[in-house]
Coordinates of C-alpha atoms and ligand atoms in Angstrom, one line a residue:
X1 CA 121.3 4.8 -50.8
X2 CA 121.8 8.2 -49.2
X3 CA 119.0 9.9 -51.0
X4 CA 116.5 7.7 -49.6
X5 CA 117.9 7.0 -46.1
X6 CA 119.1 10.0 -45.2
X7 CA 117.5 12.1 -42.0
X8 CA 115.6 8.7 -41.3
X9 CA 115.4 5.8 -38.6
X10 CA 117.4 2.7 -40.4
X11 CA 116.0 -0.5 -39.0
X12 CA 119.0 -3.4 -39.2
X13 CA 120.8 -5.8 -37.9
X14 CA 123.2 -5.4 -35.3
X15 CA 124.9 -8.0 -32.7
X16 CA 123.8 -7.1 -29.4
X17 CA 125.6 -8.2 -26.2
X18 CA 122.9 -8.0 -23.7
X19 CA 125.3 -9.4 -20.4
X20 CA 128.9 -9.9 -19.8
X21 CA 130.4 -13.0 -21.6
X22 CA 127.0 -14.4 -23.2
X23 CA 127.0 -14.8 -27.0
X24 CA 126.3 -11.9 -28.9
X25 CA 122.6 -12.1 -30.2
X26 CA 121.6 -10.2 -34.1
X27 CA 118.5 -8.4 -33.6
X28 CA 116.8 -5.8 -35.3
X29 CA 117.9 -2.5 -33.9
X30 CA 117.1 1.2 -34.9
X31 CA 119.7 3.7 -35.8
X32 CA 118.4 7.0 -35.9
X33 CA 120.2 10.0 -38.0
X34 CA 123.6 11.2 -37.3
X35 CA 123.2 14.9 -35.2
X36 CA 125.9 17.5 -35.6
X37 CA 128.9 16.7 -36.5
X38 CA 127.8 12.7 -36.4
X39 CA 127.8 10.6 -39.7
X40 CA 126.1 7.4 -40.4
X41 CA 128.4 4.4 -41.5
X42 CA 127.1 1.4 -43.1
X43 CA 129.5 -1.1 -42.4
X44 CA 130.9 -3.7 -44.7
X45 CA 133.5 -5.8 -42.6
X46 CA 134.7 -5.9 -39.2
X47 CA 136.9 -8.1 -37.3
X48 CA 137.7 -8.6 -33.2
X49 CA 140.2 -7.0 -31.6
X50 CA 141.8 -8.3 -28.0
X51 CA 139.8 -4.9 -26.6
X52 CA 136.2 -6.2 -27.7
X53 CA 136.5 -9.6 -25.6
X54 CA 137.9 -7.5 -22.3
X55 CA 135.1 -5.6 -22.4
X56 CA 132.5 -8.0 -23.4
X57 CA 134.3 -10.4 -20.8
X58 CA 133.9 -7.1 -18.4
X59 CA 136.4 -9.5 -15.9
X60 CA 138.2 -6.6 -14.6
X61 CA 136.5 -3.9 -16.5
X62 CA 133.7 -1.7 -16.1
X63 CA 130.2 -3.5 -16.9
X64 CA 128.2 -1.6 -19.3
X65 CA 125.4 -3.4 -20.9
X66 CA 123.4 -3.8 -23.4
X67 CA 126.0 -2.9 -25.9
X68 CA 126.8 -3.1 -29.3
X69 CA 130.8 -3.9 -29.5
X70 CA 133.4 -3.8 -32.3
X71 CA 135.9 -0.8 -33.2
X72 CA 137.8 -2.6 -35.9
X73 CA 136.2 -2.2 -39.2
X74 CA 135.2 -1.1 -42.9
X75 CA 132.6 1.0 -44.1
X76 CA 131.1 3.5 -46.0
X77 CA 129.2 7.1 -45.0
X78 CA 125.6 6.8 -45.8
X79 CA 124.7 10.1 -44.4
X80 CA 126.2 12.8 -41.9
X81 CA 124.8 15.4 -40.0
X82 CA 124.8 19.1 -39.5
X83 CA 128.4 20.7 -39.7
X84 CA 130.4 18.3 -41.4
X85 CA 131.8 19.3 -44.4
X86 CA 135.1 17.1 -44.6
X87 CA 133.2 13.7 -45.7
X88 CA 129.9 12.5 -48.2
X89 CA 128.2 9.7 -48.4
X90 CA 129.5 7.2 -50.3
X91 CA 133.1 7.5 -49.2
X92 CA 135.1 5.1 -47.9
X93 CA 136.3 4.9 -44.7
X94 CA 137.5 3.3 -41.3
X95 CA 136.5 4.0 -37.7
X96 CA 138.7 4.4 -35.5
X97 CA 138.6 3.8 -31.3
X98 CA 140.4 7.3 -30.4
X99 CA 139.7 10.6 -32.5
X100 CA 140.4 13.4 -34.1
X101 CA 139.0 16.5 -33.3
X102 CA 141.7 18.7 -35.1
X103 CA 140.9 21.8 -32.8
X104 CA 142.6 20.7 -29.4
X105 CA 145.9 21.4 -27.5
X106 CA 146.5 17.5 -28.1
X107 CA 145.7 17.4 -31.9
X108 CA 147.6 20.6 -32.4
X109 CA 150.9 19.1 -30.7
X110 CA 152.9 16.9 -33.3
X111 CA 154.1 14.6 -30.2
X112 CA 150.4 13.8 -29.3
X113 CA 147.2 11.5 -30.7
X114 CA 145.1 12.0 -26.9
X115 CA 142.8 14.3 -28.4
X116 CA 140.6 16.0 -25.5
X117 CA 137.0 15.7 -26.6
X118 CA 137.7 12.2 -28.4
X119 CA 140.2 9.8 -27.1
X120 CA 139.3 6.7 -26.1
X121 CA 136.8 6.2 -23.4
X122 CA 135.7 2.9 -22.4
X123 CA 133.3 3.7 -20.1
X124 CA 130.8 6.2 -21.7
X125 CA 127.8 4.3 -23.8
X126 CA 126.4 7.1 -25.4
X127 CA 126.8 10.1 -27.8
X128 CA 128.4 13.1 -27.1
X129 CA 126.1 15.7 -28.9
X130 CA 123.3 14.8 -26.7
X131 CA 124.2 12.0 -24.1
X132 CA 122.0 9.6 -25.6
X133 CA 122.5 6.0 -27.6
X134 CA 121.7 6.6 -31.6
X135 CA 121.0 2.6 -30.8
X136 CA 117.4 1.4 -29.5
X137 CA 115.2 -2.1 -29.4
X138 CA 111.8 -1.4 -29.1
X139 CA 112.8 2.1 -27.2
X140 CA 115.2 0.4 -25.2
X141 CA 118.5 1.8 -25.2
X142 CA 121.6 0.6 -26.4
X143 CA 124.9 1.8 -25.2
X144 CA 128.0 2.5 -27.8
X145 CA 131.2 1.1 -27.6
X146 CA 134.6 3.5 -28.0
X147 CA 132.4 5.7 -30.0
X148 CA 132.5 2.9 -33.1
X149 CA 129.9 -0.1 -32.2
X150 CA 130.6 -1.6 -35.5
X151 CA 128.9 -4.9 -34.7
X152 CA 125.7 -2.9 -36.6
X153 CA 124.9 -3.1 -40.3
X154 CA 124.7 0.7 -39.8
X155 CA 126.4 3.2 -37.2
X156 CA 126.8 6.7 -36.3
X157 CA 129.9 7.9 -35.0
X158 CA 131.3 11.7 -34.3
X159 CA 132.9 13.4 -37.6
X160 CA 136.5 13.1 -35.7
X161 CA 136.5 9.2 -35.1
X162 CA 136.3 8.5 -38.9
X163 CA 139.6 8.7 -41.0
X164 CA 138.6 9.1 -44.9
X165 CA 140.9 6.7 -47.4
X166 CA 141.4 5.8 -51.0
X167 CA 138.2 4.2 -52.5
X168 CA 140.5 1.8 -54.2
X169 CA 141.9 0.2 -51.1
X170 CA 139.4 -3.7 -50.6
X171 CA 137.5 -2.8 -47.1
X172 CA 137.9 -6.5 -46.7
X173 CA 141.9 -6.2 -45.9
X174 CA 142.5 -2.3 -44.7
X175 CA 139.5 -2.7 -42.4
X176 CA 142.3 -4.4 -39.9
X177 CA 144.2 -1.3 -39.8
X178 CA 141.5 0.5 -38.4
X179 CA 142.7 -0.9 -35.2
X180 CA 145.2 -4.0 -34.1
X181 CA 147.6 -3.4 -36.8
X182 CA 148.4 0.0 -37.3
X183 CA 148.5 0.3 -33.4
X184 CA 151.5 -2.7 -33.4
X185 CA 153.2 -1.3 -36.2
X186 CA 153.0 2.4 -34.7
X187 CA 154.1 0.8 -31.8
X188 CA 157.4 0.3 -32.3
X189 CA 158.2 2.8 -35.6
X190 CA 156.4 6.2 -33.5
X191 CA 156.7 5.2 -30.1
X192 CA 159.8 2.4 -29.5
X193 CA 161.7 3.5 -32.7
X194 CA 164.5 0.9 -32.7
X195 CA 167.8 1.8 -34.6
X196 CA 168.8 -0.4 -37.6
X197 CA 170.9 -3.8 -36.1
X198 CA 169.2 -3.1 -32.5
X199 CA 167.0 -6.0 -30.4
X200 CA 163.6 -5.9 -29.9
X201 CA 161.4 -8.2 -27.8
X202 CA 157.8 -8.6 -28.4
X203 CA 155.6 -9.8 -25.5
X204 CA 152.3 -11.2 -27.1
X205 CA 152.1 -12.0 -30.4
X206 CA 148.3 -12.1 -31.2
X207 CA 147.6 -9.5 -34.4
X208 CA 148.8 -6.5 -32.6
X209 CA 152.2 -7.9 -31.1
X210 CA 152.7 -9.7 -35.0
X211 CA 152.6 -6.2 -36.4
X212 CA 154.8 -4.4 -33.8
X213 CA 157.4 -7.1 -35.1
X214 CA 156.6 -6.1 -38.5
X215 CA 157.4 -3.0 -37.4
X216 CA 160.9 -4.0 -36.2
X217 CA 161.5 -5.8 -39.5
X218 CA 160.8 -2.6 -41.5
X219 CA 163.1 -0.6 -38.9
X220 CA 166.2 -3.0 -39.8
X221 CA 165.9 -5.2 -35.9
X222 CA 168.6 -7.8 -36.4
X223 CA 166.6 -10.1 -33.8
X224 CA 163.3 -9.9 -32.8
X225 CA 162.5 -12.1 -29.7
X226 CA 158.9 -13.1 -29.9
X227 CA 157.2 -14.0 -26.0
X228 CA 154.3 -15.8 -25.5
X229 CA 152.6 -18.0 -23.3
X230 CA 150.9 -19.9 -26.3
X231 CA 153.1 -22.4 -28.2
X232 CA 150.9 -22.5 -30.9
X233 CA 152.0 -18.5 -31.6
X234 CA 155.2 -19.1 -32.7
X235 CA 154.6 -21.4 -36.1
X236 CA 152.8 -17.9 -37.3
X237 CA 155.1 -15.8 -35.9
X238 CA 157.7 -17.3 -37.8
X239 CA 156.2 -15.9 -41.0
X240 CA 156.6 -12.2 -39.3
X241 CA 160.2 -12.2 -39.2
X242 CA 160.6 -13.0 -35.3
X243 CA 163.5 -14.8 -35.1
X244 CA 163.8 -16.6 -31.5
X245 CA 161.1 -17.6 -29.3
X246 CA 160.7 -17.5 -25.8
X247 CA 157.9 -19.3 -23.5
X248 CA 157.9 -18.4 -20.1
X249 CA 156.8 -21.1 -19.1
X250 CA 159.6 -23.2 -20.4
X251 CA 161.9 -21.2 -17.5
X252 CA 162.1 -21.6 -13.8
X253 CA 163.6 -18.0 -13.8
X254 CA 161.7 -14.4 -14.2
X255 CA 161.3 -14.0 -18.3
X256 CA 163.1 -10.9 -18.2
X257 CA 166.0 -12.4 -16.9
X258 CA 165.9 -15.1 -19.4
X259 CA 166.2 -11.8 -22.0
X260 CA 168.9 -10.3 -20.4
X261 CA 171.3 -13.6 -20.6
X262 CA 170.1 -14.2 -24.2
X263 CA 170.8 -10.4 -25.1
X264 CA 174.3 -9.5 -23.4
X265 CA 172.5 -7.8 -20.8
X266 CA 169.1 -6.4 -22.3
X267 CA 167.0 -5.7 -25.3
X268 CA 167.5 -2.5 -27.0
X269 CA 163.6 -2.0 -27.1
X270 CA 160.5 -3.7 -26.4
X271 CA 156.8 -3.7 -27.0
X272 CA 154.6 -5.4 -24.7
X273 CA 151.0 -6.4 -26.4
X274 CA 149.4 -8.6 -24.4
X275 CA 147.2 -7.0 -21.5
X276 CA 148.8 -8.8 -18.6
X277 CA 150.1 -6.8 -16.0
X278 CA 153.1 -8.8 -14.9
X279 CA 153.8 -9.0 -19.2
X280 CA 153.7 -5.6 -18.8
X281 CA 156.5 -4.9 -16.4
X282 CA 158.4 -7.9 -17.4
X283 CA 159.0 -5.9 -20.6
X284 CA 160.3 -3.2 -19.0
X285 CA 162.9 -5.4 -16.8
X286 CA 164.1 -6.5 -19.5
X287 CA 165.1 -3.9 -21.6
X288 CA 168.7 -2.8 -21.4
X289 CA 170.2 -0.3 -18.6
X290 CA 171.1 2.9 -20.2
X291 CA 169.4 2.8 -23.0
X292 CA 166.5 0.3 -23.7
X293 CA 162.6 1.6 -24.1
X294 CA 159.9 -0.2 -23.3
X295 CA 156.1 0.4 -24.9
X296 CA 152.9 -1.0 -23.3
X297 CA 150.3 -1.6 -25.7
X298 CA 148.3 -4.3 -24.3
X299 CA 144.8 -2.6 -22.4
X300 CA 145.3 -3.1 -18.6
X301 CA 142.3 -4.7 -16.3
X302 CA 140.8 -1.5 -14.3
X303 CA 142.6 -2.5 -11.4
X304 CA 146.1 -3.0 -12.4
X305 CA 149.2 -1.3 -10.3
X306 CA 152.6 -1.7 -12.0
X307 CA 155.1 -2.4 -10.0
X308 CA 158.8 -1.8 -9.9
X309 CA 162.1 -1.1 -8.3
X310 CA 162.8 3.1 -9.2
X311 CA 166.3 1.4 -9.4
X312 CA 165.5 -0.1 -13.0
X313 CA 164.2 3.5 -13.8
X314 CA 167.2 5.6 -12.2
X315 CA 169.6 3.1 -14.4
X316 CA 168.5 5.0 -17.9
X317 CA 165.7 2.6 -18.9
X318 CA 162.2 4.5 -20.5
X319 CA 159.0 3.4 -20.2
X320 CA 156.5 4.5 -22.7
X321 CA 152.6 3.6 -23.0
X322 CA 150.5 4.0 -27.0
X323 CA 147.3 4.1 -28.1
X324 CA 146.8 3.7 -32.1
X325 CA 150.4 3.7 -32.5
X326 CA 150.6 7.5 -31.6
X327 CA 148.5 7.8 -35.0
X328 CA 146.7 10.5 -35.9
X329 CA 143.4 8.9 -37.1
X330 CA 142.4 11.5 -39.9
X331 CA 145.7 12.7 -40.5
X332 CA 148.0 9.7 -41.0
X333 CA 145.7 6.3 -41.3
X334 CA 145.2 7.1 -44.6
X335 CA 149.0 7.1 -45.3
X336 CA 149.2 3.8 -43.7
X337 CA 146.8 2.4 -46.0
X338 CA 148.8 3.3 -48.8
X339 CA 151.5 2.0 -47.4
X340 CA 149.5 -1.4 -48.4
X341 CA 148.3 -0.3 -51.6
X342 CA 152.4 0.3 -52.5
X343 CA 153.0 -2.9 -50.8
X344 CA 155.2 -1.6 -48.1
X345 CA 153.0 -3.7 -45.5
X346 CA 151.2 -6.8 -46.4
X347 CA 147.5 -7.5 -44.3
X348 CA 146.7 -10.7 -45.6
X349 CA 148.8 -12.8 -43.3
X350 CA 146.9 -11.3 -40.4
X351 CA 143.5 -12.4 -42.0
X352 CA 143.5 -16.1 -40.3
X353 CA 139.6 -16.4 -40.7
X354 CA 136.4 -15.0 -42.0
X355 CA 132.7 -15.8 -41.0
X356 CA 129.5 -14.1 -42.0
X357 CA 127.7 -11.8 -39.6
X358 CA 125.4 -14.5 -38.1
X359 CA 128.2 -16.0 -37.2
X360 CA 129.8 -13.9 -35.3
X361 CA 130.4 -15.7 -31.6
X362 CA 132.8 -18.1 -33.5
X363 CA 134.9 -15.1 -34.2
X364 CA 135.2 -14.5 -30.4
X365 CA 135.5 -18.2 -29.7
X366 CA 138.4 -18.4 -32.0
X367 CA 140.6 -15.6 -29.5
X368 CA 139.0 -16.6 -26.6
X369 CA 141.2 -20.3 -28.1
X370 CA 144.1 -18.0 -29.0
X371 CA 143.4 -19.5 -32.5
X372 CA 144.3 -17.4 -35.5
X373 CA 145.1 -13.7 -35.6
X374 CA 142.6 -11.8 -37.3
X375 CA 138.5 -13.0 -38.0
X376 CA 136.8 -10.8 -40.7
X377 CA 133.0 -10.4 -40.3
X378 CA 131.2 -9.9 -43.2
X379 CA 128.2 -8.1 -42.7
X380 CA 126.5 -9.0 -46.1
X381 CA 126.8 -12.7 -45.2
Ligands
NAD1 P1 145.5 -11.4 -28.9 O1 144.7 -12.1 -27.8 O2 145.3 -11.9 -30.3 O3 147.0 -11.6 -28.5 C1 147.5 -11.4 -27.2 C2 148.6 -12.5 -27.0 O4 149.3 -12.3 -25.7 C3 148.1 -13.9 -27.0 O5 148.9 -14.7 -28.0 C4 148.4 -14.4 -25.6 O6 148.8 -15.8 -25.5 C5 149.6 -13.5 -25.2 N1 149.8 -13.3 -23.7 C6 148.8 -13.2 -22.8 N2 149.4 -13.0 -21.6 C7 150.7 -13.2 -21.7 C8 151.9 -13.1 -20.9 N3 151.7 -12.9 -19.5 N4 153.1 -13.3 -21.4 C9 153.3 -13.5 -22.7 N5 152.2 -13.5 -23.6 C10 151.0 -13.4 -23.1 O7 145.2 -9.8 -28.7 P2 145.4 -8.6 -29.7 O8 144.1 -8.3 -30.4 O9 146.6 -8.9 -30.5 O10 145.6 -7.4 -28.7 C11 146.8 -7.4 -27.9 C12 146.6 -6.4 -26.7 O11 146.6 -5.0 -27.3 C13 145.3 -6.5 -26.0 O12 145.5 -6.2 -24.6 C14 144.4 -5.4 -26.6 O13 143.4 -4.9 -25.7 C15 145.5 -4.3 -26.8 N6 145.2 -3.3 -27.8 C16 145.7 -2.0 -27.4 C17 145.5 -1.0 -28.3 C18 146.1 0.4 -28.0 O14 145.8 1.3 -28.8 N7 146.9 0.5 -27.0 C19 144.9 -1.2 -29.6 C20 144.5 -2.5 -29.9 C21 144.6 -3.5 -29.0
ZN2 ZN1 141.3 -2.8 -31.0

């Protein structure tokens, strides 16, 4: 594959969103060679994360269009550029949204995952090397999503967004941990760490919240109080080891004083994964006085202000925000995958659906439903 490609323009298929909220549409793009320190991906399986639809949706985000979407995936290197030494092609790896450059202050610090020259951006379209898209239709220009744009039979990404793992572990499963899950589950055991016997609430329990309260399973939470607006959550959830439910719609009072009564006073900890602003600072109301640590997960619209008395700070409560789970992508995802290949964590009961690449837009009408957790997309298909 690589001998033959490699240094070339690769004409494939790729889902292009051409305006905000309109169904993806497969066309045949060109993907020219990686440049230095860029590598070319062909990509096997993908899946949808919450972040894709915001941005696709572009309700209270930046518009950026046409763009190729998708940041959660599987693939393998077909070719790389000038300067990179630390990956071939044919290995096996996962993309990841936020990266790695290994030389910063940020990737140097053991508390941090923000690297300088590759954390997420949501806003920039194009390559860093030169400015431009490695994307084009016809010579038209097509922008790059979080440095991944995985929604492409083939993509190029910078050397520092792609963490290397065992070539044993099935693409089709550890591709989710490119994203949703190991932010949820680095969520709580980096970020909220909860003490063994402690109470943890989880606000949203789409794919990321389901693994932040797998999280709080494997940390020894006696009760993990699941929150969502959806009914329909809480039959899955059930299999995640959340054991009591809250809807707030169900209450006439403020959710987080519905925690508070059920909890003595407070969570221990809790991990907000939704992307709703009042979510968010209803998770940190209701965490305990003294102690209690809230994390925000969930991706904020553009123009979002949280709100709250300084009172609830001043009375000993933390606030903390994540993204990836405070993993670092080269260093430690491919720890986490072995953590499925010894069984520690189980990815299959996030895996609710799977359609072939063509049909892709029923992947994004499944979450735009709130159906399902997780949709592979197999690119073969
Ligand atoms: P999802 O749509 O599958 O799940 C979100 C859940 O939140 C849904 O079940 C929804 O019903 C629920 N919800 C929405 N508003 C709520 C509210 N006010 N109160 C209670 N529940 C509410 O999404 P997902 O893919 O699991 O992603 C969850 C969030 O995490 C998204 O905001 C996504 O953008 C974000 N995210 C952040 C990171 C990061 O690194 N920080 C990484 C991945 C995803
Ligand atoms: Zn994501």
């Amino acid at each position: 594959m690589s001998s033959t490609t490699a240094g070339q323009v690769i004409r494939c298929k790729a889902a292009v969103a051409w305006e905000a909220g309109k169904p993806l549409v497969i066309e045949e793009v060109e993907v020219a060679p990686p440049q230095a320190m860029e590598v070319r991906l062909k990509i096997l399986f993908t899946s949808l994360c919450h972040t894709d639809v915001y941005f696709w949706e572009a309700k209270g985000q930046t518009p950026l269009f046409p763009r190729i979407f998708g940041h959660e995936a599987g693939g393998i290197v077909e070719s790389v550029g000038e300067g990179v030494t630390d990956l071939k092609p044919g290995d096996h790896v996962l993309p990841v949204f936020t990266g790695e450059c290994k030389e910063c202050r940020h990737c140097k610090s053991e508390e941090s995952n923000m690297c300088d020259l590759l954390r997420i951006n949501t806003d920039r379209g194009v390559m860093l090397n030169d400015g431009k898209s490695r994307f084009s239709i016809n010579g038209q220009p097509i922008y790059h999503f979080v440095g991944t744009s995985t929604f492409s039979e083939y993509t190029v990404l910078h050397v520092g967004s792609v963490a290397k793992i065992n070539p044993a572990a099935p693409l089709d499963k550890v591709c989710v941990l490119s994203c949703g899950i190991s932010t949820g589950l680095g969520a709580t055991l980096n970020v909220a760490k909860p003490k063994k016997g402690s109470t943890v609430a989880v606000f949203g329990l789409g794919a990321v919240g389901l693994a932040a309260a797998e999280g709080a399973r494997i940390a020894g939470a006696s009760r993990i109080i699941g929150v969502d607006l959806n009914a329909k959550r809480f039959d899955e959830a059930k299999k995640f080891g959340v054991t009591e439910f809250v809807n707030p719609k169900d209450h006439d009072k403020p959710v987080h004083e519905v925690l508070a009564e059920m909890t003595n006073g407070g969570v221990d900890r809790s991990i907000e994964c939704t992307g709703s602003i009042n979510a968010m600072i209803s998770a940190f109301e209701c965490v305990h006085d003294g102690w209690g640590v809230a994390v925000l997960v969930g991706v904020p619209n553009k123009d979002d202000a949280f709100k709250t008395h300084p009172m609830n700070i001043l009375n000993e409560r933390t606030i903390k925000g994540t993204f990836f789970g405070n993993y670092k992508p080269r260093s430690d995802l491919p720890s986490v995958v072995e953590k499925y290949m010894n069984k520690e964590i189980e990815l299959e009961k996030f895996i609710t659906h799977e359609v072939s690449f063509s049909e892709i837009n029923k992947a994004f009408e499944y979450m735009l439903r709130g159906e399902g957790l997780r949709c592979i997309i197999r690119m073969d298909a």
